[in-house]
PDB file of C-alpha atoms and ligand atoms in Angstrom:
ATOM      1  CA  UNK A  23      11.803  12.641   3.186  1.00 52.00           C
ATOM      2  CA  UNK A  24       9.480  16.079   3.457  1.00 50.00           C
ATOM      3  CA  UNK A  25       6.458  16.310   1.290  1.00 53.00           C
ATOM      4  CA  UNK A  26       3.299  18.601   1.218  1.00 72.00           C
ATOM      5  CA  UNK A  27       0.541  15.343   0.982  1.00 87.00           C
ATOM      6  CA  UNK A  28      -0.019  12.791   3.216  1.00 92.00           C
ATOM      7  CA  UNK A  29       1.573   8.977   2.723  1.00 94.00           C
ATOM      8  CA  UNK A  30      -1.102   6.588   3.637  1.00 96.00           C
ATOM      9  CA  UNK A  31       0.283   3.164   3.098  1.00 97.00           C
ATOM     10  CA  UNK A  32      -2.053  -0.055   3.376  1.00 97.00           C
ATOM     11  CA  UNK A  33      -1.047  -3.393   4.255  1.00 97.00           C
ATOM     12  CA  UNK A  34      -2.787  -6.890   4.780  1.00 95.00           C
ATOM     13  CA  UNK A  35      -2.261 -10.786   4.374  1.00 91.00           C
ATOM     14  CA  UNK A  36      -2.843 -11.758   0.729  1.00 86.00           C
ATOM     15  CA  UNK A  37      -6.780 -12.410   0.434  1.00 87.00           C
ATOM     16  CA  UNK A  38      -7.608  -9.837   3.401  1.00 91.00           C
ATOM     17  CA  UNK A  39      -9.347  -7.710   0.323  1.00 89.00           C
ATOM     18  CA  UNK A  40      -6.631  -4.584  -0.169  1.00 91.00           C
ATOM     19  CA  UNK A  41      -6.814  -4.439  -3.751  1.00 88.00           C
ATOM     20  CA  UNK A  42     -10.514  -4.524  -3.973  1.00 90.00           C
ATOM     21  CA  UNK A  43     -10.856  -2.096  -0.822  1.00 94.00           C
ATOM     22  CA  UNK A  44      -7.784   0.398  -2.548  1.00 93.00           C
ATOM     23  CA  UNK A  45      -9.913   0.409  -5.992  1.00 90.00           C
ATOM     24  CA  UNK A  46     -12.861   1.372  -3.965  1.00 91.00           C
ATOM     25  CA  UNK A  47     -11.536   4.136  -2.257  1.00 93.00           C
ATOM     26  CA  UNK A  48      -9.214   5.801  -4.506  1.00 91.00           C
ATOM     27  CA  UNK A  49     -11.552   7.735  -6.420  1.00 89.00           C
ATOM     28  CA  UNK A  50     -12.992   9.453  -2.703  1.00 91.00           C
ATOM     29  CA  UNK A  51     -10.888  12.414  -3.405  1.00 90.00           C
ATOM     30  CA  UNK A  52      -9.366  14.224  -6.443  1.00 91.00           C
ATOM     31  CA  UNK A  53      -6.291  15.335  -4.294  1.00 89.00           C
ATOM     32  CA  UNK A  54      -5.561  11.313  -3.836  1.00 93.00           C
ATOM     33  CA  UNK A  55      -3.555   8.908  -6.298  1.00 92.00           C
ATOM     34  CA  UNK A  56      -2.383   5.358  -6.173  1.00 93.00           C
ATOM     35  CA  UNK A  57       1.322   5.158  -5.983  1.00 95.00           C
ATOM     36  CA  UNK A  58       2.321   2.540  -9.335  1.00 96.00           C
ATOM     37  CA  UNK A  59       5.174   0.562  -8.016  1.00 97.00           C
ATOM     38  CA  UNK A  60       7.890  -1.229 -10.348  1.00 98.00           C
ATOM     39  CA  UNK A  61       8.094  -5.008  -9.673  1.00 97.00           C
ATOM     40  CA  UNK A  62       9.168  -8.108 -11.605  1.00 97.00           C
ATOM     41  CA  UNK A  63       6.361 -10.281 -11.302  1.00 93.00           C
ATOM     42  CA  UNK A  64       4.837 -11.704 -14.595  1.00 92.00           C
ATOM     43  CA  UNK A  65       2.141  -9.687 -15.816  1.00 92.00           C
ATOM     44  CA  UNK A  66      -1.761 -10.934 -15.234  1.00 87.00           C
ATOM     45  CA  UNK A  67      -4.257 -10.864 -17.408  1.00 85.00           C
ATOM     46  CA  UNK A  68      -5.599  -7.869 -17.760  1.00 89.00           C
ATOM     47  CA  UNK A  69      -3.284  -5.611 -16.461  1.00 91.00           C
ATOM     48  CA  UNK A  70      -1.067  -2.410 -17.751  1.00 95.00           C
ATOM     49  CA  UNK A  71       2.086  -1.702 -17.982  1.00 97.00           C
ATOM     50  CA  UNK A  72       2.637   1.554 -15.998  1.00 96.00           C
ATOM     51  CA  UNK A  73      -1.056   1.419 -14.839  1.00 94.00           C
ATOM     52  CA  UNK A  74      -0.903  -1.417 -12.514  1.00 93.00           C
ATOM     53  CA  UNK A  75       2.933  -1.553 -12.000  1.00 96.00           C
ATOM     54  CA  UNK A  76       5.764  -1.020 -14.144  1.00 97.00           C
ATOM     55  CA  UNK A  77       6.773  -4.096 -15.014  1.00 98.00           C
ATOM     56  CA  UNK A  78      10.542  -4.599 -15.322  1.00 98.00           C
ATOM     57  CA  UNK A  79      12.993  -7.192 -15.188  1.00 97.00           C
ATOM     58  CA  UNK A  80      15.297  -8.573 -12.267  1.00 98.00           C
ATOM     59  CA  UNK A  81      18.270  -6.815 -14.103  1.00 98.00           C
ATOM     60  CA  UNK A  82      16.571  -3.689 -14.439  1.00 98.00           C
ATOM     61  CA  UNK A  83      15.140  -4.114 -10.778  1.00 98.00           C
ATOM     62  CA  UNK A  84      18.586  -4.565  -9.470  1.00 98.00           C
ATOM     63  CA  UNK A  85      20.570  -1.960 -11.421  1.00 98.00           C
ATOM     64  CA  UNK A  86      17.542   0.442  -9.732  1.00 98.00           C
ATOM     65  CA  UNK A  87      18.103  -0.874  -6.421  1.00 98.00           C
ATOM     66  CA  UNK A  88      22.134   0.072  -6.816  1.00 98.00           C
ATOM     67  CA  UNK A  89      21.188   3.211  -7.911  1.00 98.00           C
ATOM     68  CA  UNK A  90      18.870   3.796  -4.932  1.00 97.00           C
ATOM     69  CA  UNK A  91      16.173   4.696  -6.896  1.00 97.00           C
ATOM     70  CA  UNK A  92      13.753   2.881  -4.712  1.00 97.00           C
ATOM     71  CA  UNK A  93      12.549   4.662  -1.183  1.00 96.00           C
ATOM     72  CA  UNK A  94      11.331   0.957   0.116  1.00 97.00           C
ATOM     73  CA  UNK A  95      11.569  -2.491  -1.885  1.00 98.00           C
ATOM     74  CA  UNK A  96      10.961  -6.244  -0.889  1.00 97.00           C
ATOM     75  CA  UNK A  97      10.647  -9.690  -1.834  1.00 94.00           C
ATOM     76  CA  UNK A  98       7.049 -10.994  -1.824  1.00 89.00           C
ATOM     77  CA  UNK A  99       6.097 -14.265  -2.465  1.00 78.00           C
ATOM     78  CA  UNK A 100       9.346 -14.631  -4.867  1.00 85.00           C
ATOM     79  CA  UNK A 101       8.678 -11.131  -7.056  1.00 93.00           C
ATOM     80  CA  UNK A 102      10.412  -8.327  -6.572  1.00 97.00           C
ATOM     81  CA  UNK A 103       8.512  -4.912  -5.801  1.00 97.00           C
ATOM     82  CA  UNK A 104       9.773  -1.218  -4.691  1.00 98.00           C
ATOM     83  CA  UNK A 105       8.400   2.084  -4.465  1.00 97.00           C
ATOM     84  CA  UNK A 106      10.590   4.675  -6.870  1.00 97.00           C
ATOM     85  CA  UNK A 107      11.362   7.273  -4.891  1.00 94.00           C
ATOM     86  CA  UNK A 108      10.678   9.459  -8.208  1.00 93.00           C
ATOM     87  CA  UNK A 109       7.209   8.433  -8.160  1.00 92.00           C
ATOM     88  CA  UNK A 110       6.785   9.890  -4.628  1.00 89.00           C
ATOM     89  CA  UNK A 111       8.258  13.203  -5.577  1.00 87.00           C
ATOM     90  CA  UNK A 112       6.350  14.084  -8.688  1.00 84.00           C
ATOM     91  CA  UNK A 113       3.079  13.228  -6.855  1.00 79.00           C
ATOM     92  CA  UNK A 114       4.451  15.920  -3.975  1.00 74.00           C
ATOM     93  CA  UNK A 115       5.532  18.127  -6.569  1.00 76.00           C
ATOM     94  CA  UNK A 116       1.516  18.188  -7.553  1.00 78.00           C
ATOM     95  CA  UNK A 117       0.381  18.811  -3.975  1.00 78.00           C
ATOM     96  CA  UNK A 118      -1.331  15.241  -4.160  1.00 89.00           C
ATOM     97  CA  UNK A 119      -1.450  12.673  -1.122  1.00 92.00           C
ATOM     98  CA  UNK A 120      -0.499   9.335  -2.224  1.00 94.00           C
ATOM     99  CA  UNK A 121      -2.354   5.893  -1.460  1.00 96.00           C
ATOM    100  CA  UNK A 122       1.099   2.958  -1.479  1.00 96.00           C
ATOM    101  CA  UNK A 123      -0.458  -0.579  -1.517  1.00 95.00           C
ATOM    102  CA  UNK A 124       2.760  -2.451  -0.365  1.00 96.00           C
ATOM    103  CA  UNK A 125       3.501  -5.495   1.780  1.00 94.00           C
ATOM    104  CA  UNK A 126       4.778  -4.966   5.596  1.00 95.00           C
ATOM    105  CA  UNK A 127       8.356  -5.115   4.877  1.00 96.00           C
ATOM    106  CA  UNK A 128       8.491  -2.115   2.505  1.00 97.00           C
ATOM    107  CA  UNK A 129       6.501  -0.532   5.198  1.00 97.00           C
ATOM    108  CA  UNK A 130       8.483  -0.769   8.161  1.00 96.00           C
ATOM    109  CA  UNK A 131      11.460   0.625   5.801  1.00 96.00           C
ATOM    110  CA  UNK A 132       8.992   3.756   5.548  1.00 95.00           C
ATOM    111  CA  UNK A 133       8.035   3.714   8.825  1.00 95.00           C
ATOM    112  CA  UNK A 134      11.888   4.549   9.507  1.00 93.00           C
ATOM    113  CA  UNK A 135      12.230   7.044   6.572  1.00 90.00           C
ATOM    114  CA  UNK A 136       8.893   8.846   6.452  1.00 87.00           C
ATOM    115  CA  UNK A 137       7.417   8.640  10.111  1.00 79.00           C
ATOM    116  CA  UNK A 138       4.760  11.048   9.259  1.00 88.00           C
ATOM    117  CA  UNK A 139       3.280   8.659   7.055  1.00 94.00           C
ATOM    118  CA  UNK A 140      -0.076   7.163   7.960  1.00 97.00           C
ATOM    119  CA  UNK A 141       0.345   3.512   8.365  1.00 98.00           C
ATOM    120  CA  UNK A 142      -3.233   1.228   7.589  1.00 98.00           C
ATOM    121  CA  UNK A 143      -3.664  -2.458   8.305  1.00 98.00           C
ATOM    122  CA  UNK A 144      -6.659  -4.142   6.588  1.00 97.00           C
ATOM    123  CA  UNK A 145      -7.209  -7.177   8.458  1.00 97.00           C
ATOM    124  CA  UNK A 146      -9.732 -10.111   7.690  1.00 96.00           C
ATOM    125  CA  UNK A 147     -11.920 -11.071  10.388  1.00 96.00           C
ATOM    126  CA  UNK A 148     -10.786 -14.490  11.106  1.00 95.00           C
ATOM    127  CA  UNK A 149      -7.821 -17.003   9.538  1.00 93.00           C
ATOM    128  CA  UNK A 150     -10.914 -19.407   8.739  1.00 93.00           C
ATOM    129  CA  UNK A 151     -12.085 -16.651   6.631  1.00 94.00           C
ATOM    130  CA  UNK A 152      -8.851 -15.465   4.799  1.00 93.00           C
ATOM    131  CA  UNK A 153      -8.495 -19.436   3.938  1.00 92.00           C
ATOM    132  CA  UNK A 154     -12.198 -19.603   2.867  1.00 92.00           C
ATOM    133  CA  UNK A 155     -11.744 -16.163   0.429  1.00 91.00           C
ATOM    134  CA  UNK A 156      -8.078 -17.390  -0.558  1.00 89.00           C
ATOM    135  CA  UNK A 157      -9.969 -20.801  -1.970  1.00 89.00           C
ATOM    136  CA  UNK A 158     -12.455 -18.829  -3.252  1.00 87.00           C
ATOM    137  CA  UNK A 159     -10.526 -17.164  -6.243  1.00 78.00           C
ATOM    138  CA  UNK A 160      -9.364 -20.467  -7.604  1.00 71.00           C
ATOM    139  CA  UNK A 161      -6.031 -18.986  -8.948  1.00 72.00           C
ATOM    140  CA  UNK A 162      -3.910 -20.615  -6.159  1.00 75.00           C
ATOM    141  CA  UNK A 163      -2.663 -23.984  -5.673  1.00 83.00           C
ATOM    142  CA  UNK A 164      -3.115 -26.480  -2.309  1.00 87.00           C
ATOM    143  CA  UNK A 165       0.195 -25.364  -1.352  1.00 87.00           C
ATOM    144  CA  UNK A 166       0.382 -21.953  -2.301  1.00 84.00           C
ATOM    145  CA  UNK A 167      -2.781 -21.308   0.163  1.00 87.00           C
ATOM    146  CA  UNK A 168      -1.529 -22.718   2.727  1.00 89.00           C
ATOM    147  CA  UNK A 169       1.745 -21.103   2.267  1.00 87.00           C
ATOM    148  CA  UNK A 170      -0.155 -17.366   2.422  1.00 87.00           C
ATOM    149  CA  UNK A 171      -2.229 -18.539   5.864  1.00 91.00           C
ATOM    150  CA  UNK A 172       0.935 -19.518   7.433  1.00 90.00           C
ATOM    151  CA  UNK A 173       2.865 -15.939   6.572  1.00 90.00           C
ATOM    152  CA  UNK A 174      -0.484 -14.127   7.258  1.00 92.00           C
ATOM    153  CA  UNK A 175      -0.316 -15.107  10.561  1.00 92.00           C
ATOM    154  CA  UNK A 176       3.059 -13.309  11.250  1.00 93.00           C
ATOM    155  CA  UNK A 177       1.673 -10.511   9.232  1.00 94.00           C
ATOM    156  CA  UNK A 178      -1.091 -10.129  11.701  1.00 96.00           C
ATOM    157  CA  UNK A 179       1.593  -9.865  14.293  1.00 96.00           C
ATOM    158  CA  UNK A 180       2.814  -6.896  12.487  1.00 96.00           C
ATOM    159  CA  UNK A 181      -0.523  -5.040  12.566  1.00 97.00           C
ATOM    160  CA  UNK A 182       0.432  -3.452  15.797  1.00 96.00           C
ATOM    161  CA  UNK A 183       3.004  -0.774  14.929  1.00 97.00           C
ATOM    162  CA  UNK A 184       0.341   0.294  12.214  1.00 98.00           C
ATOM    163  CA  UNK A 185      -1.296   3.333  13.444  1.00 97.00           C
ATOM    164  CA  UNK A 186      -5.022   1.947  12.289  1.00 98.00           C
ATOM    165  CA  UNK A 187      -6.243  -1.623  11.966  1.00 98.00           C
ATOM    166  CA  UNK A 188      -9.471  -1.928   9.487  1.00 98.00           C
ATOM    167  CA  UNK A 189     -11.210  -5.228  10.482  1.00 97.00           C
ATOM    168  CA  UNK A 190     -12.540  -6.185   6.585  1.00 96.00           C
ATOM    169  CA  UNK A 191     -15.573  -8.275   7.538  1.00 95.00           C
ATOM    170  CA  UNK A 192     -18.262  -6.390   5.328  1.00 95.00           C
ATOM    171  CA  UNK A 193     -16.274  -4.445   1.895  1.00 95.00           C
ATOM    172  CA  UNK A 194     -18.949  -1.461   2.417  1.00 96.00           C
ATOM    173  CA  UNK A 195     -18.405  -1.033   5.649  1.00 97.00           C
ATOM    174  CA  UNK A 196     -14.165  -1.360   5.565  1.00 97.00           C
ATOM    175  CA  UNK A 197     -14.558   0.862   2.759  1.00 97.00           C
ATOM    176  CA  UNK A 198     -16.035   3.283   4.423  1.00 97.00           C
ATOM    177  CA  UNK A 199     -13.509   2.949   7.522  1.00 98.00           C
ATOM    178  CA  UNK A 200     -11.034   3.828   5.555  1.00 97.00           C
ATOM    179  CA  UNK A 201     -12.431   7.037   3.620  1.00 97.00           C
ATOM    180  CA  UNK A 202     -13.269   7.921   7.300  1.00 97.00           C
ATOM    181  CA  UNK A 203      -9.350   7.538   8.451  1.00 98.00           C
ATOM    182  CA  UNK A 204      -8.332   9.411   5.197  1.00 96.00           C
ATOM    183  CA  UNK A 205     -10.636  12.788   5.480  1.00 95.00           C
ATOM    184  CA  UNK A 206      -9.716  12.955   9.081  1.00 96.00           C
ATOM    185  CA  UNK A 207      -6.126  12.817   8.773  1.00 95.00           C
ATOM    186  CA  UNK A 208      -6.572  15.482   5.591  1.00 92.00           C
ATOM    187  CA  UNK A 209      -8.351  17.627   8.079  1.00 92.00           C
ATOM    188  CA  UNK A 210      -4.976  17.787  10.387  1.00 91.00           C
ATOM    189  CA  UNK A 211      -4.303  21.325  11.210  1.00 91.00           C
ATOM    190  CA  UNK A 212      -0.461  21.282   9.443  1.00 86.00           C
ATOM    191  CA  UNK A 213      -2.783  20.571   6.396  1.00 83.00           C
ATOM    192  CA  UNK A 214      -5.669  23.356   6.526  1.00 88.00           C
ATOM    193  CA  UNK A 215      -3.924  25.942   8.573  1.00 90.00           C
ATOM    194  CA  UNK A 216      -2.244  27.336   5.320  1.00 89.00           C
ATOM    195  CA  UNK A 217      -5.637  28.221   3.795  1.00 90.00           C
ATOM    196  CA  UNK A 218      -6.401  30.001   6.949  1.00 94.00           C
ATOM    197  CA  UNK A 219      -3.457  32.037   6.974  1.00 94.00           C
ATOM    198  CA  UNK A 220      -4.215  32.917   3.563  1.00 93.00           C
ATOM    199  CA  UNK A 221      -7.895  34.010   4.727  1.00 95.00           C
ATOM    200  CA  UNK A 222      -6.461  36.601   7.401  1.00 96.00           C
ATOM    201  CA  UNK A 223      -3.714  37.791   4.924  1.00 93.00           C
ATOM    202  CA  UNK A 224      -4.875  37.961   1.280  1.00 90.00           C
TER     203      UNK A 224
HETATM  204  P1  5GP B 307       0.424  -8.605  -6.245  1.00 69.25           P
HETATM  205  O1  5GP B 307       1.509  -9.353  -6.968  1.00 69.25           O
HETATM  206  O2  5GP B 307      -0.690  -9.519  -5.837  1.00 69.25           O
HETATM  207  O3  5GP B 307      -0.042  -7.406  -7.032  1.00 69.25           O
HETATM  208  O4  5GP B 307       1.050  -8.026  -4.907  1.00 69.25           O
HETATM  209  C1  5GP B 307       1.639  -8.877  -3.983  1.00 69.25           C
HETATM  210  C2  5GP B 307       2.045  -8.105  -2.764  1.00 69.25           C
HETATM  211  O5  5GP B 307       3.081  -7.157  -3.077  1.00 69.25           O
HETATM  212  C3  5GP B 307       0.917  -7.295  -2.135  1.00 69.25           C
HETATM  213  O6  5GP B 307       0.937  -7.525  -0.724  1.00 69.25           O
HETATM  214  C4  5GP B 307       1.310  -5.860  -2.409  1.00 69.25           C
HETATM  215  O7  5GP B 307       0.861  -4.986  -1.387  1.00 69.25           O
HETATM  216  C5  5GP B 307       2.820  -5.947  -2.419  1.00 69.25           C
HETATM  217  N1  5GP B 307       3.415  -4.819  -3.133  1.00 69.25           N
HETATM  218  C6  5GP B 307       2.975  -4.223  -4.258  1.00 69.25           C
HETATM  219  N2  5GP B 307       3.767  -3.202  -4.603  1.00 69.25           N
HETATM  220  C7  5GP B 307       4.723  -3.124  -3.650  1.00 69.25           C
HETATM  221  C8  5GP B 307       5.840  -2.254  -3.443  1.00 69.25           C
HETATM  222  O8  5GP B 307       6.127  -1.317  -4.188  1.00 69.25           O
HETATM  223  N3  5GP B 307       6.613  -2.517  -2.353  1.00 69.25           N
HETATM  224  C9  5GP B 307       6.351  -3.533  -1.486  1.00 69.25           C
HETATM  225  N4  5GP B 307       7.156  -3.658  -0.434  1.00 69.25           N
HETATM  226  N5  5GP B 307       5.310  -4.375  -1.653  1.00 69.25           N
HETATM  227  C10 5GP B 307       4.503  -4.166  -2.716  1.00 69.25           C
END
């Protein structure tokens, strides 16, 4: 898969803080959007269709994944969710690097399709503290919590093919981590050269 932007694709055990660490950081640059991803979970409160995900059903889901219209999908926590590979190409198309918020399965299919994506763990700083934040927001049940400490802890075990590990301890501080990561790896020579090359020859 060749593209002009950079793939930066975050993972992290469920209550390690990704969502609230991606909405923080997307708006760092204006060449950097949030991939939407299709998946078949139930819609929460709040949320909009085509803004959030794109909300489909498990027929729909399948027929797509027949089709191959997905570049990664994967089961999480019993939902279906995949990455279209048409939402990857229009962003390319408009020069724009692309932030993927997706579990580690669909990210070791990337890792296998699109090595020169930039591969992010957010980690929390302790499993005493992923159980404490995962109680915390009261939307899960006895079982369900224990349920996402016992998967995060072969999660972590994945966090060592990714090519950065963000500790989350302080949400300021991760944040900035992160931006930090990002404008570095947009500074890569393959990225800039081309404006120098247009300097010497106008
Ligand atoms: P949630 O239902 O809480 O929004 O997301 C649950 C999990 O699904 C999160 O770990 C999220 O990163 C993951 N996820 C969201 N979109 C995708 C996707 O397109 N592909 C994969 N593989 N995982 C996704």
């Amino acid at each position: 898969m060749q593209r002009q932007g950079i793939l930066f694709v975050i993972s992290a055990p469920s209550g390690a803080g990704k969502t609230t660490l991606c909405k923080q950081i997307i708006d760092f640059s204006p060449k950097l959007r949030q991939s939407v991803s299709f998946t078949t979970r139930p819609m929460r409160q709040g949320e909009i269709d085509g803004i959030d995900y794109h909300f489909v059903d498990v027929e729909r889901f399948r027929e797509m994944i027949a089709a191959d219209a997905f570049v990664e999908w994967a089961q999480v926590h019993d939902n279906y969710y995949g990455t279209a590979l048409q939402t990857l190409r229009q962003a390319g198309d408009d020069g724009q690097h692309v932030l993927l918020d997706i579990d580690f399965q669909g990210a070791a299919q990337l890792k296998k399709c699109a090595d020169e994506a930039v591969f992010i763990f957010i980690a929390p700083p302790s499993l005493d503290e992923l159980e404490r934040r995962l109680r915390g927001r009261a939307t899960d049940s006895d079982d369900v919590i224990i349920r996402r400490i016992e998967n995060a802890r072969g999660e972590l075990q994945q966090a060592r093919w990714y090519d950065y590990i963000v500790v989350n301890d302080n949400v300021d501080e991760a944040a900035a981590q992160l931006i930090a990561i990002m404008q570095a790896e947009m500074c890569r020579s393959r990225f800039v050269f081309p404006s120098i090359e247009e300097m010497l020859n106008p």
